[in-house]
Short mmCIF file of C-alpha atoms in Angstrom, two decimals:
data_model
loop_
_atom_site.label_atom_id
_atom_site.label_comp_id
_atom_site.label_asym_id
_atom_site.label_seq_id
_atom_site.Cartn_x
_atom_site.Cartn_y
_atom_site.Cartn_z
CA MET A 29 0.00 0.00 0.00
CA ILE A 30 1.38 3.41 -0.97
CA HIS A 31 1.58 5.92 1.86
CA THR A 32 3.70 8.77 0.46
CA ILE A 33 3.80 10.11 -3.08
CA ALA A 34 6.78 12.37 -3.77
CA PHE A 35 6.94 14.66 -6.76
CA ASP A 36 9.88 16.15 -8.53
CA ALA A 37 9.20 19.87 -9.03
CA ASP A 38 10.85 21.37 -12.16
CA ASP A 39 9.14 20.09 -15.32
CA THR A 40 6.98 17.74 -13.26
CA LEU A 41 4.84 20.26 -11.37
CA TRP A 42 5.65 23.37 -13.37
CA HIS A 43 7.48 24.49 -16.51
CA ASN A 44 11.19 25.01 -15.95
CA GLU A 45 13.36 23.78 -18.81
CA ILE A 46 11.66 26.29 -21.08
CA ILE A 47 12.99 29.13 -18.92
CA PHE A 48 16.53 27.82 -19.38
CA THR A 49 15.93 27.32 -23.12
CA ASP A 50 14.74 30.91 -23.45
CA THR A 51 17.76 32.18 -21.55
CA HIS A 52 20.09 30.10 -23.71
CA GLU A 53 18.52 31.71 -26.77
CA ARG A 54 18.88 35.20 -25.38
CA PHE A 55 22.47 34.42 -24.47
CA ARG A 56 23.18 33.33 -28.06
CA ALA A 57 21.54 36.52 -29.32
CA LEU A 58 23.92 38.62 -27.18
CA PHE A 59 26.84 37.17 -29.14
CA ASP A 60 25.30 36.76 -32.60
CA GLU A 61 27.55 39.38 -34.17
CA GLN A 62 30.71 37.84 -32.78
CA CYS A 63 30.16 34.09 -32.77
CA ASP A 64 28.48 31.26 -34.57
CA PRO A 65 25.34 30.37 -32.53
CA GLU A 66 26.19 26.66 -32.49
CA ARG A 67 29.58 27.39 -31.01
CA VAL A 68 27.98 29.61 -28.36
CA ALA A 69 25.56 26.85 -27.38
CA LYS A 70 28.31 24.24 -27.27
CA GLU A 71 30.66 26.37 -25.16
CA LEU A 72 27.93 27.32 -22.73
CA TYR A 73 26.87 23.73 -22.20
CA ALA A 74 30.51 22.64 -21.74
CA THR A 75 31.12 25.38 -19.14
CA GLU A 76 27.86 24.58 -17.36
CA ILE A 77 28.67 20.88 -17.01
CA ARG A 78 32.30 21.53 -16.04
CA ASN A 79 31.12 23.88 -13.29
CA LEU A 80 28.38 21.59 -11.89
CA GLU A 81 30.97 20.02 -9.64
CA ILE A 82 31.75 23.33 -7.99
CA PHE A 83 28.45 25.24 -8.37
CA GLY A 84 25.88 22.44 -8.11
CA TYR A 85 22.52 22.75 -9.87
CA GLY A 86 20.48 25.88 -10.13
CA ILE A 87 20.09 29.25 -11.76
CA LYS A 88 22.81 31.15 -9.88
CA GLY A 89 25.51 28.68 -10.87
CA PHE A 90 24.17 28.74 -14.42
CA GLY A 91 24.43 32.54 -14.36
CA LEU A 92 28.07 32.41 -13.30
CA SER A 93 28.71 29.87 -16.09
CA MET A 94 27.12 32.23 -18.63
CA ILE A 95 29.50 34.98 -17.52
CA GLU A 96 32.49 32.67 -17.73
CA THR A 97 31.44 31.59 -21.23
CA ALA A 98 30.98 35.24 -22.22
CA ILE A 99 34.55 36.05 -21.18
CA GLU A 100 35.86 33.09 -23.17
CA LEU A 101 33.80 33.71 -26.32
CA SER A 102 34.68 37.40 -26.41
CA GLU A 103 38.32 36.73 -25.54
CA GLY A 104 37.96 39.01 -22.55
CA LYS A 105 36.22 41.79 -24.48
CA VAL A 106 32.70 41.21 -23.19
CA THR A 107 30.84 44.53 -22.98
CA GLY A 108 28.98 46.02 -20.05
CA ALA A 109 25.76 45.71 -22.05
CA GLN A 110 26.31 41.99 -22.65
CA LEU A 111 27.08 41.43 -18.98
CA GLN A 112 24.05 43.39 -17.92
CA GLY A 113 21.98 41.31 -20.36
CA ILE A 114 23.20 38.14 -18.67
CA LEU A 115 22.51 39.43 -15.15
CA ASP A 116 19.06 40.63 -16.17
CA GLY A 117 18.44 37.17 -17.61
CA VAL A 118 19.45 35.51 -14.32
CA LYS A 119 17.17 37.77 -12.31
CA ALA A 120 14.32 37.22 -14.78
CA MET A 121 14.74 33.45 -14.41
CA LEU A 122 14.66 33.69 -10.61
CA ALA A 123 11.57 35.89 -10.70
CA ALA A 124 9.84 34.04 -13.56
CA PRO A 125 6.18 33.23 -12.93
CA VAL A 126 5.67 29.65 -11.85
CA ASN A 127 3.51 28.08 -14.55
CA VAL A 128 1.95 24.98 -13.09
CA LEU A 129 1.61 22.19 -15.66
CA GLU A 130 -1.78 21.20 -17.00
CA GLY A 131 -3.63 18.77 -14.72
CA VAL A 132 -1.23 19.11 -11.78
CA THR A 133 -3.38 21.10 -9.34
CA GLU A 134 -6.48 18.91 -9.76
CA THR A 135 -4.46 15.69 -9.54
CA LEU A 136 -2.61 16.76 -6.40
CA LYS A 137 -5.85 17.86 -4.76
CA GLU A 138 -7.44 14.52 -5.58
CA LEU A 139 -4.51 12.52 -4.21
CA SER A 140 -3.97 14.66 -1.12
CA GLY A 141 -7.11 13.27 0.51
CA ASP A 142 -5.74 9.73 0.60
CA PHE A 143 -1.97 10.02 0.49
CA GLU A 144 0.80 12.02 2.08
CA LEU A 145 2.29 14.20 -0.66
CA MET A 146 5.77 15.64 -0.71
CA VAL A 147 8.28 17.32 -3.01
CA ILE A 148 11.81 16.08 -3.60
CA THR A 149 13.66 18.44 -5.90
CA LYS A 150 17.21 19.46 -6.61
CA GLY A 151 18.55 22.94 -7.25
CA ASP A 152 18.97 26.12 -5.28
CA LEU A 153 17.24 25.81 -1.92
CA PHE A 154 16.09 29.42 -1.88
CA ASP A 155 14.85 29.35 -5.49
CA GLN A 156 12.94 26.08 -5.06
CA GLU A 157 11.29 27.28 -1.86
CA THR A 158 10.10 30.51 -3.39
CA LYS A 159 8.77 28.62 -6.42
CA ILE A 160 6.76 26.28 -4.22
CA ALA A 161 5.37 29.29 -2.39
CA ARG A 162 4.53 31.06 -5.66
CA SER A 163 3.00 27.94 -7.25
CA GLY A 164 0.05 28.02 -4.87
CA LEU A 165 0.59 24.27 -4.28
CA GLY A 166 2.52 24.59 -1.01
CA ASP A 167 -0.35 23.61 1.27
CA LEU A 168 -0.82 20.28 -0.50
CA PHE A 169 2.61 19.02 0.56
CA ARG A 170 3.40 17.58 3.96
CA HIS A 171 7.15 17.86 3.32
CA VAL A 172 9.43 19.70 0.94
CA GLU A 173 12.93 18.34 0.57
CA VAL A 174 15.49 20.13 -1.58
CA VAL A 175 18.49 17.91 -2.29
CA SER A 176 21.82 18.75 -3.89
CA GLU A 177 21.80 15.62 -6.08
CA LYS A 178 19.40 12.75 -6.79
CA SER A 179 21.52 9.69 -6.21
CA PRO A 180 20.24 6.56 -4.42
CA ALA A 181 22.17 7.74 -1.33
CA HIS A 182 20.42 11.12 -1.40
CA TYR A 183 17.02 9.43 -1.65
CA ARG A 184 17.93 7.05 1.17
CA THR A 185 18.82 10.02 3.41
CA ALA A 186 15.58 11.80 2.51
CA LEU A 187 13.39 8.75 3.21
CA HIS A 188 15.21 8.17 6.47
CA LYS A 189 14.73 11.79 7.49
CA TYR A 190 10.95 11.52 7.27
CA ASN A 191 10.79 7.93 8.50
CA LEU A 192 9.40 6.70 5.18
CA ASP A 193 9.26 3.04 4.23
CA PRO A 194 10.55 2.49 0.64
CA ALA A 195 7.89 -0.19 0.18
CA ARG A 196 5.19 2.43 0.68
CA PHE A 197 6.87 5.23 -1.25
CA LEU A 198 6.20 6.33 -4.83
CA MET A 199 8.27 8.92 -6.71
CA VAL A 200 6.82 10.81 -9.67
CA GLY A 201 8.99 12.81 -12.05
CA ASN A 202 10.02 13.71 -15.57
CA SER A 203 13.61 12.47 -15.38
CA ILE A 204 14.34 8.76 -15.78
CA LYS A 205 17.89 9.43 -14.60
CA SER A 206 17.03 11.42 -11.46
CA ASP A 207 13.46 10.51 -10.50
CA VAL A 208 13.04 6.90 -11.59
CA LEU A 209 16.21 4.79 -11.63
CA PRO A 210 17.74 5.77 -8.25
CA VAL A 211 14.37 5.31 -6.51
CA ILE A 212 13.83 1.84 -7.98
CA GLU A 213 17.37 0.97 -6.93
CA LEU A 214 16.28 1.60 -3.31
CA GLY A 215 13.38 -0.82 -3.61
CA ALA A 216 10.75 1.91 -3.86
CA ARG A 217 8.42 2.63 -6.78
CA ALA A 218 8.71 5.36 -9.40
CA VAL A 219 6.58 6.65 -12.24
CA HIS A 220 7.84 8.58 -15.23
CA VAL A 221 5.80 11.53 -16.53
CA PRO A 222 7.84 12.97 -19.42
CA TYR A 223 8.05 16.69 -20.04
CA GLN A 224 8.09 18.10 -23.56
CA THR A 225 11.90 18.47 -23.54
CA THR A 226 14.69 17.03 -21.42
CA TRP A 227 17.89 18.83 -20.45
CA GLN A 228 20.80 17.09 -22.23
CA HIS A 229 22.46 16.37 -18.91
CA GLU A 230 19.42 14.36 -17.75
CA VAL A 231 19.20 12.22 -20.88
CA VAL A 232 20.01 8.57 -20.27
CA ALA A 233 20.50 5.94 -22.99
CA GLU A 234 17.67 3.41 -23.25
CA GLU A 235 20.10 0.50 -22.95
CA GLU A 236 20.90 1.65 -19.44
CA TYR A 237 17.44 0.87 -18.18
CA ALA A 238 16.37 -1.92 -20.52
CA ASP A 239 15.91 -4.27 -17.54
CA VAL A 240 14.21 -1.79 -15.24
CA ARG A 241 10.44 -1.90 -15.18
CA PHE A 242 8.47 1.29 -14.55
CA GLU A 243 5.36 2.93 -15.91
CA THR A 244 5.43 5.98 -18.14
CA LEU A 245 2.33 8.15 -18.11
CA ARG A 246 1.26 10.49 -20.87
CA SER A 247 -0.13 12.93 -18.33
CA ILE A 248 -0.09 13.39 -14.57
CA ARG A 249 -3.88 13.02 -14.83
CA GLU A 250 -3.33 9.26 -15.20
CA LEU A 251 -1.57 9.09 -11.82
CA PRO A 252 -4.53 8.48 -9.48
CA ALA A 253 -5.70 5.45 -11.49
CA LEU A 254 -2.18 4.07 -11.44
CA VAL A 255 -1.78 4.60 -7.70
CA TRP A 256 -5.08 2.85 -6.99
CA SER A 257 -4.11 -0.05 -9.26
CA LEU A 258 -0.97 -0.52 -7.12
CA HIS A 259 -3.23 -0.67 -4.11
CA THR A 260 -5.47 -3.37 -5.44
CA ALA A 261 -2.67 -5.34 -7.13
CA MET B 29 16.67 17.65 29.88
CA ILE B 30 18.39 18.51 26.60
CA HIS B 31 18.11 15.84 23.92
CA THR B 32 19.31 17.59 20.74
CA ILE B 33 22.06 20.17 20.37
CA ALA B 34 22.03 21.96 17.01
CA PHE B 35 24.98 23.94 15.74
CA ASP B 36 25.15 26.72 13.26
CA ALA B 37 27.96 25.97 10.80
CA ASP B 38 29.66 29.07 9.33
CA ASP B 39 31.74 30.86 11.99
CA THR B 40 30.47 28.48 14.66
CA LEU B 41 32.08 25.23 13.51
CA TRP B 42 34.54 26.63 11.00
CA HIS B 43 35.94 29.94 9.72
CA ASN B 44 33.74 31.53 7.04
CA GLU B 45 33.42 35.29 7.38
CA ILE B 46 37.14 35.60 6.86
CA ILE B 47 36.78 34.06 3.37
CA PHE B 48 34.22 36.74 2.48
CA THR B 49 36.44 39.44 4.00
CA ASP B 50 39.39 38.26 1.93
CA THR B 51 37.29 38.24 -1.22
CA HIS B 52 35.98 41.73 -0.45
CA GLU B 53 39.57 42.90 -0.18
CA ARG B 54 40.58 41.29 -3.43
CA PHE B 55 37.52 42.81 -5.09
CA ARG B 56 38.55 46.27 -3.87
CA ALA B 57 42.05 45.67 -5.19
CA LEU B 58 40.65 44.90 -8.67
CA PHE B 59 39.25 48.44 -8.80
CA ASP B 60 41.88 50.35 -6.86
CA GLU B 61 43.00 52.35 -9.88
CA GLN B 62 39.49 53.42 -10.78
CA CYS B 63 37.64 53.87 -7.50
CA ASP B 64 38.03 54.89 -3.92
CA PRO B 65 38.16 51.66 -1.84
CA GLU B 66 35.51 52.91 0.58
CA ARG B 67 33.10 53.54 -2.26
CA VAL B 68 33.79 50.05 -3.64
CA ALA B 69 33.03 48.46 -0.27
CA LYS B 70 29.88 50.50 0.18
CA GLU B 71 28.52 49.76 -3.30
CA LEU B 72 29.25 46.05 -2.98
CA TYR B 73 27.50 45.78 0.37
CA ALA B 74 24.49 47.72 -0.95
CA THR B 75 24.22 45.45 -4.02
CA GLU B 76 24.64 42.34 -1.90
CA ILE B 77 21.84 43.29 0.49
CA ARG B 78 19.53 44.48 -2.30
CA ASN B 79 20.00 41.13 -4.07
CA LEU B 80 19.47 38.93 -0.98
CA GLU B 81 15.77 38.97 -1.71
CA ILE B 82 16.27 37.44 -5.13
CA PHE B 83 19.51 35.43 -4.66
CA GLY B 84 19.23 34.33 -1.04
CA TYR B 85 22.38 33.72 1.05
CA GLY B 86 25.51 32.09 -0.22
CA ILE B 87 28.61 32.46 -2.30
CA LYS B 88 27.05 32.16 -5.77
CA GLY B 89 24.63 35.01 -5.18
CA PHE B 90 27.48 37.02 -3.69
CA GLY B 91 29.49 36.33 -6.87
CA LEU B 92 26.69 37.64 -9.07
CA SER B 93 26.46 40.72 -6.84
CA MET B 94 30.19 41.33 -7.25
CA ILE B 95 29.77 41.25 -11.03
CA GLU B 96 26.81 43.63 -10.88
CA THR B 97 28.82 46.00 -8.69
CA ALA B 98 31.76 45.76 -11.10
CA ILE B 99 29.55 46.83 -14.02
CA GLU B 100 28.22 49.78 -12.01
CA LEU B 101 31.59 50.93 -10.65
CA SER B 102 33.25 50.75 -14.07
CA GLU B 103 30.26 52.31 -15.82
CA GLY B 104 30.05 49.26 -18.03
CA LYS B 105 33.76 49.19 -18.82
CA VAL B 106 34.76 46.28 -16.63
CA THR B 107 37.63 44.35 -18.22
CA GLY B 108 37.86 40.65 -18.94
CA ALA B 109 40.71 40.42 -16.44
CA GLN B 110 38.60 42.01 -13.69
CA LEU B 111 35.72 39.65 -14.43
CA GLN B 112 38.00 36.65 -14.46
CA GLY B 113 39.42 37.84 -11.14
CA ILE B 114 35.91 37.86 -9.69
CA LEU B 115 35.02 34.41 -11.05
CA ASP B 116 38.30 32.98 -9.79
CA GLY B 117 37.50 34.48 -6.39
CA VAL B 118 34.08 32.81 -6.36
CA LYS B 119 35.54 29.44 -7.25
CA ALA B 120 38.29 29.86 -4.66
CA MET B 121 35.67 30.62 -2.01
CA LEU B 122 33.68 27.51 -2.94
CA ALA B 123 36.78 25.34 -2.88
CA ALA B 124 38.37 26.98 0.18
CA PRO B 125 39.67 24.55 2.79
CA VAL B 126 37.29 24.13 5.70
CA ASN B 127 39.18 25.36 8.75
CA VAL B 128 37.46 23.95 11.79
CA LEU B 129 37.55 26.36 14.73
CA GLU B 130 39.69 25.69 17.76
CA GLY B 131 38.06 23.30 20.25
CA VAL B 132 35.18 22.28 17.98
CA THR B 133 36.18 18.71 17.12
CA GLU B 134 36.96 17.72 20.73
CA THR B 135 33.81 19.38 22.07
CA LEU B 136 31.53 17.73 19.51
CA LYS B 137 33.12 14.34 20.14
CA GLU B 138 32.61 14.76 23.87
CA LEU B 139 28.94 15.78 23.48
CA SER B 140 28.08 13.21 20.83
CA GLY B 141 28.16 10.38 23.37
CA ASP B 142 25.29 11.84 25.37
CA PHE B 143 23.32 14.05 23.01
CA GLU B 144 21.95 13.98 19.49
CA LEU B 145 23.92 16.55 17.50
CA MET B 146 22.74 18.29 14.36
CA VAL B 147 23.58 21.21 12.08
CA ILE B 148 21.15 23.98 11.15
CA THR B 149 22.76 26.36 8.72
CA LYS B 150 21.69 28.76 6.02
CA GLY B 151 23.28 29.31 2.62
CA ASP B 152 23.74 27.33 -0.57
CA LEU B 153 22.64 23.74 -0.03
CA PHE B 154 25.37 22.30 -2.22
CA ASP B 155 28.12 24.46 -0.70
CA GLN B 156 27.10 23.70 2.89
CA GLU B 157 26.91 19.96 2.22
CA THR B 158 30.35 19.83 0.67
CA LYS B 159 31.77 21.85 3.57
CA ILE B 160 30.32 19.44 6.12
CA ALA B 161 31.82 16.56 4.16
CA ARG B 162 35.21 18.31 3.93
CA SER B 163 35.20 19.34 7.60
CA GLY B 164 35.59 15.74 8.73
CA LEU B 165 32.78 16.36 11.26
CA GLY B 166 29.96 14.81 9.21
CA ASP B 167 29.76 11.53 11.16
CA LEU B 168 29.14 13.36 14.44
CA PHE B 169 25.80 14.77 13.23
CA ARG B 170 22.57 12.83 13.21
CA HIS B 171 20.91 15.44 10.95
CA VAL B 172 22.01 18.27 8.70
CA GLU B 173 19.40 20.85 7.83
CA VAL B 174 20.19 23.66 5.42
CA VAL B 175 17.58 26.40 5.59
CA SER B 176 17.05 29.41 3.35
CA GLU B 177 16.51 31.76 6.30
CA LYS B 178 16.66 31.54 10.09
CA SER B 179 13.34 32.94 11.19
CA PRO B 180 11.26 31.43 14.02
CA ALA B 181 9.03 29.86 11.31
CA HIS B 182 12.03 28.19 9.67
CA TYR B 183 13.19 26.80 13.02
CA ARG B 184 9.66 25.59 13.75
CA THR B 185 9.56 23.71 10.44
CA ALA B 186 12.99 22.18 11.06
CA LEU B 187 12.10 21.00 14.59
CA HIS B 188 8.84 19.60 13.32
CA LYS B 189 10.61 17.75 10.50
CA TYR B 190 12.77 15.81 12.94
CA ASN B 191 10.12 15.50 15.62
CA LEU B 192 12.11 17.58 18.09
CA ASP B 193 10.62 19.00 21.25
CA PRO B 194 11.61 22.69 21.73
CA ALA B 195 11.87 22.07 25.47
CA ARG B 196 14.67 19.58 24.83
CA PHE B 197 16.42 21.49 22.07
CA LEU B 198 19.49 23.72 22.35
CA MET B 199 20.86 25.85 19.51
CA VAL B 200 24.50 26.99 19.47
CA GLY B 201 25.74 29.70 17.13
CA ASN B 202 27.71 32.87 16.60
CA SER B 203 24.80 35.06 15.47
CA ILE B 204 22.46 36.55 18.06
CA LYS B 205 20.10 37.51 15.25
CA SER B 206 19.96 34.13 13.50
CA ASP B 207 20.95 31.52 16.07
CA VAL B 208 19.74 32.89 19.39
CA LEU B 209 16.71 35.19 19.26
CA PRO B 210 14.44 33.18 16.88
CA VAL B 211 15.13 29.96 18.82
CA ILE B 212 14.29 31.53 22.17
CA GLU B 213 11.12 32.91 20.60
CA LEU B 214 10.04 29.30 19.97
CA GLY B 215 10.52 28.38 23.60
CA ALA B 216 13.75 26.49 23.03
CA ARG B 217 17.20 27.30 24.40
CA ALA B 218 20.09 28.98 22.64
CA VAL B 219 23.72 29.73 23.45
CA HIS B 220 25.81 32.42 21.83
CA VAL B 221 29.44 31.67 20.94
CA PRO B 222 30.74 34.82 19.24
CA TYR B 223 33.13 34.67 16.31
CA GLN B 224 35.94 37.18 15.93
CA THR B 225 33.92 39.27 13.44
CA THR B 226 30.26 39.51 12.51
CA TRP B 227 28.88 40.21 9.04
CA GLN B 228 27.23 43.67 9.14
CA HIS B 229 23.93 42.13 8.05
CA GLU B 230 23.88 39.88 11.14
CA VAL B 231 24.56 42.66 13.61
CA VAL B 232 21.64 43.40 15.91
CA ALA B 233 21.40 46.37 18.28
CA GLU B 234 21.72 45.49 21.95
CA GLU B 235 18.45 47.24 22.78
CA GLU B 236 16.64 44.68 20.68
CA TYR B 237 17.50 41.87 23.02
CA ALA B 238 17.85 43.68 26.33
CA ASP B 239 15.05 41.57 27.82
CA VAL B 240 16.14 38.24 26.36
CA ARG B 241 18.22 36.02 28.59
CA PHE B 242 20.84 33.77 27.08
CA GLU B 243 24.37 32.69 27.85
CA THR B 244 27.39 33.88 25.89
CA LEU B 245 30.42 31.61 25.94
CA ARG B 246 33.99 32.70 25.31
CA SER B 247 34.74 29.38 23.63
CA ILE B 248 32.83 26.34 22.46
CA ARG B 249 34.96 24.43 24.97
CA GLU B 250 32.69 25.83 27.70
CA LEU B 251 29.63 24.21 26.12
CA PRO B 252 29.65 20.76 27.81
CA ALA B 253 29.72 22.30 31.29
CA LEU B 254 26.85 24.60 30.35
CA VAL B 255 24.78 21.75 28.93
CA TRP B 256 25.30 19.65 32.06
CA SER B 257 24.37 22.60 34.25
CA LEU B 258 21.05 22.85 32.37
CA HIS B 259 20.54 19.19 33.16
CA THR B 260 21.06 19.49 36.85
CA ALA B 261 19.28 22.84 37.16
#
């Protein structure tokens, strides 16, 4: 019997990747007279991934990576206007309206009567907390846990923290790599609800999970039926 | 009877403010040919505080504030070398060795036999977690809670999360504003262990806590005796 249903936040409860995609595009536009757009995109992604180890996930680290890429691409001749454009982009991302995905509010409300709901998300603590507050969904969650990474060990710590039994725990998220595989590895259940696009860094080759069995839903609206089917199985 | 002793991390367990002070100095040096050092310091602090609302606490937000200040001070003519100097400073801060304060390791080891120890700290989640890992103190703590702010509401949520009774909870930290007053407001106990310097933003006027009673220790080494005195009181 499922007791707790945990949701990833970005691109599971609300749009997020699109904000990064927009910022990437605006970043490319800042350099379109100096550099080939493909090169800009490639350099930015390379800097971002290289810096994950020191910055972790989140918008502020991404902002610092944009500035570093700008210095490199311009060979140190980045202009004040370009820099200001980057900083404005970072602030716009942090203040962006939280657009809850279609079907999420109704589904969470329906489930909250019978199950304990929580959020497990990675990224900047401060940014994630303000997004939950701005989403209007905050009251539906018993717990909110922001983690620095979504490895099996991080999930184990989170479950332990709230005294949750893996056998009665279900994770719901858009990333097979972060929301599904590590949770199944712990002996808990996970459901995949894909978002329209996936950040390159979260893409995992199909061969890597050929033997892992999990459900993929077309919409979060299918979640209640799935949860109840687990109950009666 | 005290059951859980929670410690602030930065400037309570290890040196931190000094890393910011060093970076402030290096930032001033980057602009010493263009600007009066006092003006640089004043502008940086103003930007930092103005941006707290959108960036939250932590090194990455501070880094973005340094870049914003650099654009302003140089009237948009900041050089690639200055920018690189700022980014290098941010990375150096994030990778800085964790210098545990004198007496901390022995005191925590002594207390850990009889009490549940935890950390409650604010800042970047990722940065705080790596510092705890690098400090070598991680195994002494039953829980680590990184919070976005240290208000009474944030402490209430944290205590609730771990099922902690305020009557059996003691907080130890260097900030009267963040570690002492909000905890006492909840009906729990708090002890002040001052650090050599206090970030301006954490300074609170003495009148504001004239009626609040708490102990101030000269060194964390005095903590075990204080804790036992609470037990026998």
